Amino acid sequence: MNVLIVGNGAREYSIALALKKSSKLNKLFFAPGNGATSALGENISVADYEGLANFAKKNQIDLTIVGPEAPLSSGIVDVFKKHNLKIFGPSKKAARLESSKAFMKNILAKYNIPTAKYIETTSEAEAFAFIDALEGTVVVKADGLCAGKGVIICNTKDEAKDAVKDMLNGDSFGDAGKRVVVEEYLDGFELSVFALTDGKNYKILPAAQDHKRLKDGNEGPNTGGMGAYAPTPLCTPEIMAKIEKNIIAPTIKAMEAEGSPFEGVLFAGIMVVNNEPYTLEFNVRFGDPECEVLMPLISSDVLELFDACAGGEVESLKFSMSGRFAVGVVAASKDYPYSNAAPVKISIDEAALASLSTLGHISYAGVEKREDGLYANGGRILVAVGIADDIKTAQQNAYKIMSTVKFDGMQYRKDIAYQVVGA
Ligand code: AMP
Ligand code: GLY
């Protein structure tokens, strides 16, 4: 099969690494890819969806896999389907589970799927009345996509009211904030759970944990994610059974009933409070860096998995996990997450990295290829992924792999997976 991957991050790189293990893979393309994906396939620079669909036809692409939310929310899947092209990902309508928090919360309420108590409104008076009735910490969210920044945790009612005011008048997030969700604060531990689905049937991957803060001990600003590990033993079989029964299965059913069947990967952001899972958010794509630790743990054919989701064949799919553990540590550039630092050369001890190849690998993100090697191009640069039969060893392996990499201003957390094995 010929496959096109849309995206340019370490998430897409890790999907490519997993596809490369399939005997069914013929040619692999990336749109646009990054400075390292060109070593796994061919990068193309077509960006508009009609242009990509034409490329897919001309190059006999059998399957397109979409990594990030932006093209999904703006309808890439609808364009490909109009051209009868096979594509992994939800339609624009189904992608509202991520692109509109109000839509998502209303689905959860309508189908009795557990989530924080909330109000969804464009009215300041309504939002204020709801805030006054809540106890303790209040969470204020902009309705639309804000690159992970549209959630404000407020310790006082006044802080929450200020946040609502700034969102509704368009000051903080423009149009994305002109509708707000205000909700109760849930105090527990977070899980990332992924269900791969054709709209009816699904396969659930083992739960992962992300590390959103920049610095060790969960200090510093929020980021796209500084590391992840999976499976997490914090998600007991009992909790996973509740997540499946109370959240994943009813959401997939609900989307079908609403006339927007959800195909692709449903990412449930879960908060577990007293052993009960609540839905914090849905995303309509793989988490990054969660994808980088989950892909290498799938022992069945990953190309068949994506193809079955896009083709309505998940029920009969053969699917298995290796039973091993993975820890992924993100290396980011100097000014992340505030701004993009100027490109700097990455030095990798290739001999040392090759000697560690049975312990894990690197998935590349913000890198640019130049004549003298890879340059760090700002943002999250790469993920060192360690794999082993237990989490502690997987963590040690990830840091061994990271020790082969150096670049000016490089920053990474030293405590990924601390929740279960310490720093
Ligand atoms: P979201 O984009 O909705 O997942 O929010 C981003 C992050 O904010 C989540 O990963 C949580 O850490 C936090 N968060 C969001 N909603 C709540 C809530 N109701 N209670 C506690 N923390 C929350
Ligand atoms: N790692 C969280 C996300 O991709 O949104």
Coordinates of C-alpha atoms and ligand atoms in Angstrom, one line a residue:
M1 CA 0.0 0.0 0.0
N2 CA 1.0 3.6 -0.6
V3 CA 0.4 5.9 2.4
L4 CA 0.3 9.6 2.8
I5 CA 0.7 11.1 6.3
V6 CA -0.5 14.6 6.9
G7 CA 1.4 16.5 9.6
N8 CA 5.0 17.4 10.6
G9 CA 5.5 16.4 14.3
A10 CA 7.0 13.6 16.2
R11 CA 3.5 12.1 16.4
E12 CA 3.5 11.7 12.6
Y13 CA 7.1 10.4 12.7
S14 CA 6.1 7.7 15.2
I15 CA 3.2 6.6 13.1
A16 CA 5.6 6.3 10.2
L17 CA 8.0 4.2 12.2
A18 CA 5.2 1.8 13.1
L19 CA 3.9 1.6 9.5
K20 CA 7.4 0.7 8.4
K21 CA 7.2 -2.6 10.2
S22 CA 4.3 -3.6 8.0
S23 CA 5.1 -5.9 5.1
K24 CA 2.1 -4.3 3.3
L25 CA 3.7 -0.8 3.1
N26 CA 5.0 0.2 -0.3
K27 CA 5.6 4.0 -0.6
L28 CA 5.3 6.5 2.2
F29 CA 4.7 10.3 1.7
F30 CA 4.5 13.2 4.2
A31 CA 2.6 16.5 3.8
P32 CA 4.6 18.4 4.8
G33 CA 6.7 16.2 7.1
N34 CA 9.9 17.5 8.7
G35 CA 13.7 17.4 8.3
A36 CA 13.8 13.8 9.6
T37 CA 10.7 12.3 7.9
S38 CA 12.5 12.6 4.6
A39 CA 14.6 9.7 5.7
L40 CA 11.5 7.5 6.1
G41 CA 9.6 8.6 3.0
E42 CA 9.1 11.5 0.7
N43 CA 8.1 15.0 1.9
I44 CA 5.7 16.9 -0.4
S45 CA 4.8 20.6 -0.1
V46 CA 1.2 20.5 -1.3
A47 CA -1.0 22.1 1.4
D48 CA -4.6 22.7 0.1
Y49 CA -7.0 19.8 0.4
E50 CA -8.0 19.6 -3.3
G51 CA -4.3 19.6 -4.2
L52 CA -3.6 16.8 -1.7
A53 CA -6.5 14.8 -3.0
N54 CA -5.2 15.2 -6.6
F55 CA -1.7 14.1 -5.4
A56 CA -3.3 11.1 -3.7
K57 CA -5.0 10.1 -7.0
K58 CA -2.0 10.6 -9.2
N59 CA 0.3 8.7 -6.8
Q60 CA -2.1 5.8 -6.2
I61 CA -2.3 6.6 -2.4
D62 CA -4.3 3.8 -0.8
L63 CA -4.7 5.4 2.6
T64 CA -4.2 8.9 4.0
I65 CA -3.6 9.3 7.8
V66 CA -4.2 12.8 9.3
G67 CA -2.2 13.6 12.4
P68 CA -3.1 17.1 13.7
E69 CA -6.5 18.6 14.5
A70 CA -6.4 21.7 12.3
P71 CA -6.9 19.9 8.9
L72 CA -9.6 17.7 10.5
S73 CA -11.5 20.7 11.9
S74 CA -11.3 22.4 8.6
G75 CA -12.6 19.4 6.6
I76 CA -9.8 17.5 4.9
V77 CA -11.6 14.2 5.4
D78 CA -14.8 15.6 3.7
V79 CA -12.7 16.6 0.7
F80 CA -11.0 13.3 0.4
K81 CA -14.2 11.3 0.8
K82 CA -15.9 13.5 -1.9
H83 CA -13.1 12.2 -4.2
N84 CA -13.7 8.6 -3.0
L85 CA -10.3 8.5 -1.3
K86 CA -9.7 6.4 1.8
I87 CA -8.7 8.6 4.8
F88 CA -8.2 8.0 8.5
G89 CA -9.8 10.7 10.6
P90 CA -13.2 12.3 11.5
S91 CA -15.3 14.5 9.2
K92 CA -15.5 18.2 10.0
K93 CA -18.8 17.7 11.7
A94 CA -17.5 14.9 13.9
A95 CA -14.3 16.9 14.6
R96 CA -16.5 19.4 16.6
L97 CA -15.9 17.1 19.6
E98 CA -12.5 18.9 19.7
S99 CA -13.2 22.2 17.8
S100 CA -16.1 23.2 20.0
K101 CA -16.1 22.6 23.7
A102 CA -19.7 23.7 23.9
F103 CA -20.7 21.0 21.3
M104 CA -18.7 18.4 23.2
K105 CA -20.2 19.3 26.6
N106 CA -23.7 19.2 25.2
I107 CA -23.2 15.7 23.7
L108 CA -21.9 14.5 27.1
A109 CA -24.9 16.0 28.9
K110 CA -27.5 14.7 26.3
Y111 CA -26.2 11.1 26.5
N112 CA -25.4 11.1 30.3
I113 CA -21.7 10.7 29.9
P114 CA -19.8 11.6 33.0
T115 CA -18.1 15.1 33.0
A116 CA -17.7 18.1 35.2
K117 CA -20.8 20.1 36.0
Y118 CA -20.9 23.1 33.6
I119 CA -22.7 25.9 31.9
E120 CA -22.1 26.8 28.2
T121 CA -23.1 30.4 27.3
T122 CA -22.4 33.7 25.6
S123 CA -24.0 35.6 28.4
E124 CA -21.9 37.2 31.1
A125 CA -24.8 37.3 33.5
E126 CA -25.5 33.5 33.1
A127 CA -21.8 32.7 33.5
F128 CA -21.5 34.9 36.7
A129 CA -24.6 33.3 38.3
F130 CA -23.1 29.8 37.7
I131 CA -19.8 30.9 39.1
D132 CA -21.5 32.3 42.2
A133 CA -23.3 28.9 42.8
L134 CA -20.0 26.9 42.6
E135 CA -17.8 26.0 45.5
G136 CA -14.0 26.4 45.4
T137 CA -11.9 26.4 42.2
V138 CA -13.6 27.3 38.9
V139 CA -12.5 26.3 35.4
V140 CA -13.2 28.7 32.5
K141 CA -12.8 27.5 28.9
A142 CA -13.0 29.2 25.6
D143 CA -15.3 27.3 23.2
G144 CA -13.0 27.2 20.2
L145 CA -9.6 25.9 19.3
C146 CA -6.9 27.9 21.2
A147 CA -3.8 25.6 20.7
G148 CA -4.2 24.2 24.2
K149 CA -4.3 27.7 25.9
G150 CA -8.0 28.3 26.2
V151 CA -8.4 26.7 29.7
I152 CA -8.0 28.9 32.8
I153 CA -8.1 27.4 36.3
C154 CA -9.3 30.1 38.7
N155 CA -8.8 30.0 42.4
T156 CA -11.3 32.7 43.2
K157 CA -14.8 33.7 41.9
D158 CA -13.4 37.1 41.0
E159 CA -10.6 35.6 38.9
A160 CA -13.1 33.4 37.1
K161 CA -15.4 36.4 36.4
D162 CA -12.5 38.4 35.0
A163 CA -11.5 35.4 32.8
V164 CA -15.1 35.1 31.5
K165 CA -15.3 38.9 30.8
D166 CA -12.0 38.8 28.8
M167 CA -13.1 35.8 26.8
L168 CA -16.6 37.1 26.0
N169 CA -15.5 40.5 24.8
G170 CA -12.9 38.8 22.5
D171 CA -9.9 40.2 24.3
S172 CA -8.2 36.9 25.3
F173 CA -9.0 34.5 22.4
G174 CA -10.8 36.4 19.7
D175 CA -13.8 34.6 18.3
A176 CA -12.8 31.3 19.9
G177 CA -13.7 32.8 23.3
K178 CA -17.0 34.5 22.4
R179 CA -18.7 31.5 23.8
V180 CA -17.5 30.0 27.1
V181 CA -17.8 26.9 29.1
V182 CA -17.6 27.4 32.9
E183 CA -17.2 24.2 35.0
E184 CA -16.5 22.8 38.4
Y185 CA -12.9 21.8 39.1
L186 CA -12.2 18.1 39.3
D187 CA -9.4 17.0 41.6
G188 CA -7.9 13.7 40.7
F189 CA -5.3 12.2 38.3
E190 CA -5.4 12.5 34.5
L191 CA -5.3 9.8 31.9
S192 CA -5.1 9.9 28.1
V193 CA -7.2 7.1 26.5
F194 CA -7.4 6.5 22.8
A195 CA -10.0 4.5 20.9
L196 CA -9.4 3.6 17.2
T197 CA -12.8 3.4 15.5
D198 CA -14.5 3.0 12.2
G199 CA -17.6 4.7 13.6
K200 CA -19.2 1.6 15.0
N201 CA -16.6 -0.8 16.4
Y202 CA -13.4 0.2 18.2
K203 CA -10.1 -0.9 19.8
I204 CA -8.9 0.8 22.9
L205 CA -5.2 1.4 23.5
P206 CA -3.8 1.1 27.0
A207 CA -4.0 4.4 29.0
A208 CA -1.1 6.9 28.9
Q209 CA -0.2 9.8 31.0
D210 CA 1.0 13.1 29.6
H211 CA 3.2 15.8 31.4
K212 CA 1.8 19.1 30.3
R213 CA 4.0 21.5 32.5
L214 CA 7.4 22.5 31.2
K215 CA 9.4 21.7 34.3
D216 CA 10.1 18.9 36.7
G217 CA 7.6 18.4 39.6
N218 CA 4.9 19.9 37.3
E219 CA 6.2 23.5 37.6
G220 CA 6.3 26.1 34.9
P221 CA 4.0 27.0 32.1
N222 CA 1.7 24.6 30.2
T223 CA 3.0 23.1 27.0
G224 CA 1.8 20.8 24.3
G225 CA 3.3 17.9 26.4
M226 CA 6.9 17.3 27.6
G227 CA 6.7 13.6 28.0
A228 CA 4.4 10.6 28.3
Y229 CA 4.5 6.9 29.3
A230 CA 2.2 3.9 28.8
P231 CA 0.6 1.8 29.9
T232 CA 0.0 3.4 33.2
P233 CA -0.8 1.0 36.1
L234 CA -2.8 3.9 37.7
C235 CA -5.5 2.9 35.2
T236 CA -6.6 -0.4 36.8
P237 CA -8.7 -2.9 34.8
E238 CA -11.7 -1.7 36.8
I239 CA -11.1 2.0 35.8
M240 CA -10.5 1.0 32.2
A241 CA -13.8 -1.0 32.1
K242 CA -15.7 2.1 33.4
I243 CA -14.0 4.4 30.8
E244 CA -15.0 2.0 28.1
K245 CA -18.6 1.4 29.3
N246 CA -19.4 4.9 30.5
I247 CA -17.4 7.1 28.1
I248 CA -16.0 5.6 25.0
A249 CA -18.8 3.3 23.9
P250 CA -21.6 5.8 24.5
T251 CA -19.7 8.6 22.8
I252 CA -19.2 6.6 19.6
K253 CA -22.9 5.6 19.7
A254 CA -23.9 9.2 20.4
M255 CA -22.0 10.5 17.4
E256 CA -23.6 7.9 15.2
A257 CA -27.1 8.8 16.5
E258 CA -26.4 12.5 15.9
G259 CA -25.7 11.8 12.2
S260 CA -21.9 12.5 12.6
P261 CA -20.3 9.1 13.0
F262 CA -16.9 9.4 14.5
E263 CA -14.1 7.7 12.5
G264 CA -10.4 7.8 13.3
V265 CA -9.0 8.1 16.8
L266 CA -11.0 9.4 19.7
F267 CA -8.8 10.8 22.4
A268 CA -10.5 11.1 25.7
G269 CA -8.8 13.3 28.3
I270 CA -10.0 11.7 31.6
M271 CA -9.9 12.8 35.2
V272 CA -10.2 10.0 37.7
V273 CA -11.7 11.2 41.0
N274 CA -12.2 8.5 43.7
N275 CA -12.0 5.7 41.2
E276 CA -14.6 7.3 38.9
P277 CA -13.6 8.5 35.4
Y278 CA -14.9 11.9 34.2
T279 CA -14.4 13.3 30.7
L280 CA -12.3 16.5 30.7
E281 CA -12.2 16.9 26.9
F282 CA -12.1 15.0 23.7
N283 CA -9.6 15.4 21.0
V284 CA -10.1 14.0 17.5
R285 CA -6.5 12.9 16.9
F286 CA -3.6 11.2 18.6
G287 CA -2.0 13.0 21.6
D288 CA 1.5 14.2 21.1
P289 CA 3.6 12.8 22.8
E290 CA 1.2 10.0 23.8
C291 CA 1.3 8.7 20.2
E292 CA 5.1 8.3 20.4
V293 CA 4.9 5.9 23.3
L294 CA 1.8 4.0 22.1
M295 CA 2.8 3.3 18.5
P296 CA 5.9 1.1 19.4
L297 CA 3.8 -1.0 21.8
I298 CA 1.4 -2.3 19.2
S299 CA 2.5 -5.7 18.2
S300 CA -0.1 -6.4 15.5
D301 CA 0.1 -4.7 12.0
V302 CA -0.4 -0.9 12.5
L303 CA -1.1 -0.3 8.8
E304 CA -3.9 -2.9 9.0
L305 CA -5.2 -1.0 12.1
F306 CA -5.4 2.4 10.4
D307 CA -6.8 0.8 7.2
A308 CA -9.5 -1.0 9.1
C309 CA -10.6 2.2 10.8
A310 CA -10.8 4.0 7.5
G311 CA -12.5 1.1 5.8
G312 CA -15.2 0.1 8.3
E313 CA -13.5 -3.2 9.2
V314 CA -12.5 -2.9 12.8
E315 CA -14.8 -5.7 14.0
S316 CA -12.8 -8.4 12.2
L317 CA -9.4 -6.8 12.8
K318 CA -6.6 -8.7 14.5
F319 CA -5.1 -6.4 17.1
S320 CA -2.6 -7.0 19.9
M321 CA -0.2 -5.1 22.2
S322 CA 3.3 -6.2 23.1
G323 CA 2.8 -6.1 26.9
R324 CA 5.9 -3.9 27.2
F325 CA 6.2 -0.3 28.5
A326 CA 7.4 2.9 26.8
V327 CA 8.5 6.2 28.2
G328 CA 8.9 9.2 25.9
V329 CA 10.9 12.4 26.9
V330 CA 10.5 15.5 24.8
A331 CA 13.5 17.8 24.2
A332 CA 12.4 21.3 23.4
S333 CA 14.3 24.4 22.2
K334 CA 15.5 27.3 24.3
D335 CA 12.4 29.6 24.4
Y336 CA 9.7 26.9 24.3
P337 CA 6.8 27.4 24.9
Y338 CA 7.0 31.2 24.5
S339 CA 8.7 31.7 21.2
N340 CA 10.8 29.9 18.5
A341 CA 14.5 30.1 19.1
A342 CA 16.8 30.6 16.0
P343 CA 17.8 27.3 14.4
V344 CA 20.8 25.5 16.1
K345 CA 22.7 22.5 15.0
I346 CA 21.8 19.2 16.8
S347 CA 24.7 16.9 17.7
I348 CA 23.8 13.3 17.9
D349 CA 26.3 10.6 18.9
E350 CA 25.2 8.2 16.1
A351 CA 27.5 5.4 17.3
A352 CA 26.1 5.5 20.8
L353 CA 22.5 5.8 19.6
A354 CA 23.0 2.8 17.3
S355 CA 24.4 0.8 20.3
L356 CA 21.1 1.6 22.1
S357 CA 18.8 0.6 19.3
T358 CA 17.3 -2.4 21.2
L359 CA 16.4 -0.1 24.0
G360 CA 14.4 2.5 22.0
H361 CA 14.7 5.3 19.4
I362 CA 14.2 8.9 18.7
S363 CA 11.0 10.4 17.1
Y364 CA 11.8 13.7 15.4
A365 CA 9.6 16.9 15.4
G366 CA 10.9 20.5 14.9
V367 CA 14.0 19.6 12.9
E368 CA 15.3 21.0 9.6
K369 CA 17.7 19.1 7.4
R370 CA 20.8 21.0 6.2
E371 CA 24.0 19.8 4.5
D372 CA 25.8 19.4 7.8
G373 CA 23.0 17.6 9.6
L374 CA 19.8 18.3 11.5
Y375 CA 19.0 21.6 13.0
A376 CA 16.6 22.3 15.9
N377 CA 14.0 24.6 14.4
G378 CA 12.1 25.8 17.5
G379 CA 9.3 24.3 19.6
R380 CA 9.4 20.6 20.5
I381 CA 12.4 19.1 18.7
L382 CA 12.4 15.4 19.3
V383 CA 11.3 12.7 21.7
A384 CA 13.6 10.0 23.2
V385 CA 11.5 6.9 23.5
G386 CA 12.7 4.1 25.8
I387 CA 11.1 0.7 25.7
A388 CA 11.3 -2.2 28.2
D389 CA 9.5 -4.9 30.1
D390 CA 8.9 -2.5 33.1
I391 CA 8.4 1.2 33.4
K392 CA 11.6 1.9 35.4
T393 CA 13.8 0.4 32.8
A394 CA 11.9 2.1 30.0
Q395 CA 12.5 5.4 31.8
Q396 CA 16.2 4.6 32.2
N397 CA 16.4 3.7 28.5
A398 CA 14.7 6.9 27.4
Y399 CA 17.3 9.0 29.3
K400 CA 20.2 6.9 27.9
I401 CA 18.9 7.7 24.5
M402 CA 18.5 11.4 25.4
S403 CA 22.1 11.4 26.5
T404 CA 23.2 10.9 22.9
V405 CA 21.6 14.2 21.9
K406 CA 22.9 17.8 22.4
F407 CA 21.9 21.2 21.1
D408 CA 22.2 24.8 22.5
G409 CA 19.3 25.7 24.8
M410 CA 18.0 22.1 24.9
Q411 CA 15.5 21.6 27.7
Y412 CA 13.8 18.4 28.9
R413 CA 12.2 17.1 32.0
K414 CA 14.1 14.6 34.2
D415 CA 11.1 13.1 35.8
I416 CA 8.9 11.6 33.1
A417 CA 6.8 8.7 34.6
Y418 CA 7.5 10.0 38.1
Q419 CA 3.8 9.2 38.9
V420 CA 4.7 5.5 39.1
V421 CA 8.5 5.2 39.4
G422 CA 9.7 8.6 40.8
A423 CA 12.2 11.0 39.1
Ligands
AMP1 P1 -8.7 20.6 28.3 O1 -8.1 21.3 27.1 O2 -10.2 20.8 28.5 O3 -8.3 19.2 28.6 O4 -8.0 21.3 29.6 C1 -6.6 21.3 29.7 C2 -6.1 20.9 31.0 O5 -6.8 21.7 32.0 C3 -6.5 19.5 31.4 O6 -5.6 18.6 30.9 C4 -6.6 19.5 32.9 O7 -5.3 19.4 33.4 C5 -7.1 20.9 33.1 N1 -8.6 20.9 33.3 C6 -9.5 21.1 32.4 N2 -10.7 21.0 32.9 C7 -10.6 20.7 34.2 C8 -11.5 20.5 35.3 N3 -12.8 20.6 35.1 N4 -11.0 20.2 36.5 C9 -9.7 20.2 36.7 N5 -8.7 20.4 35.7 C10 -9.2 20.7 34.5
GLY2 N1 -0.5 15.7 24.7 C1 -1.8 16.3 24.7 C2 -2.3 16.6 23.3 O1 -1.8 16.2 22.3 O2 -3.2 17.4 23.3

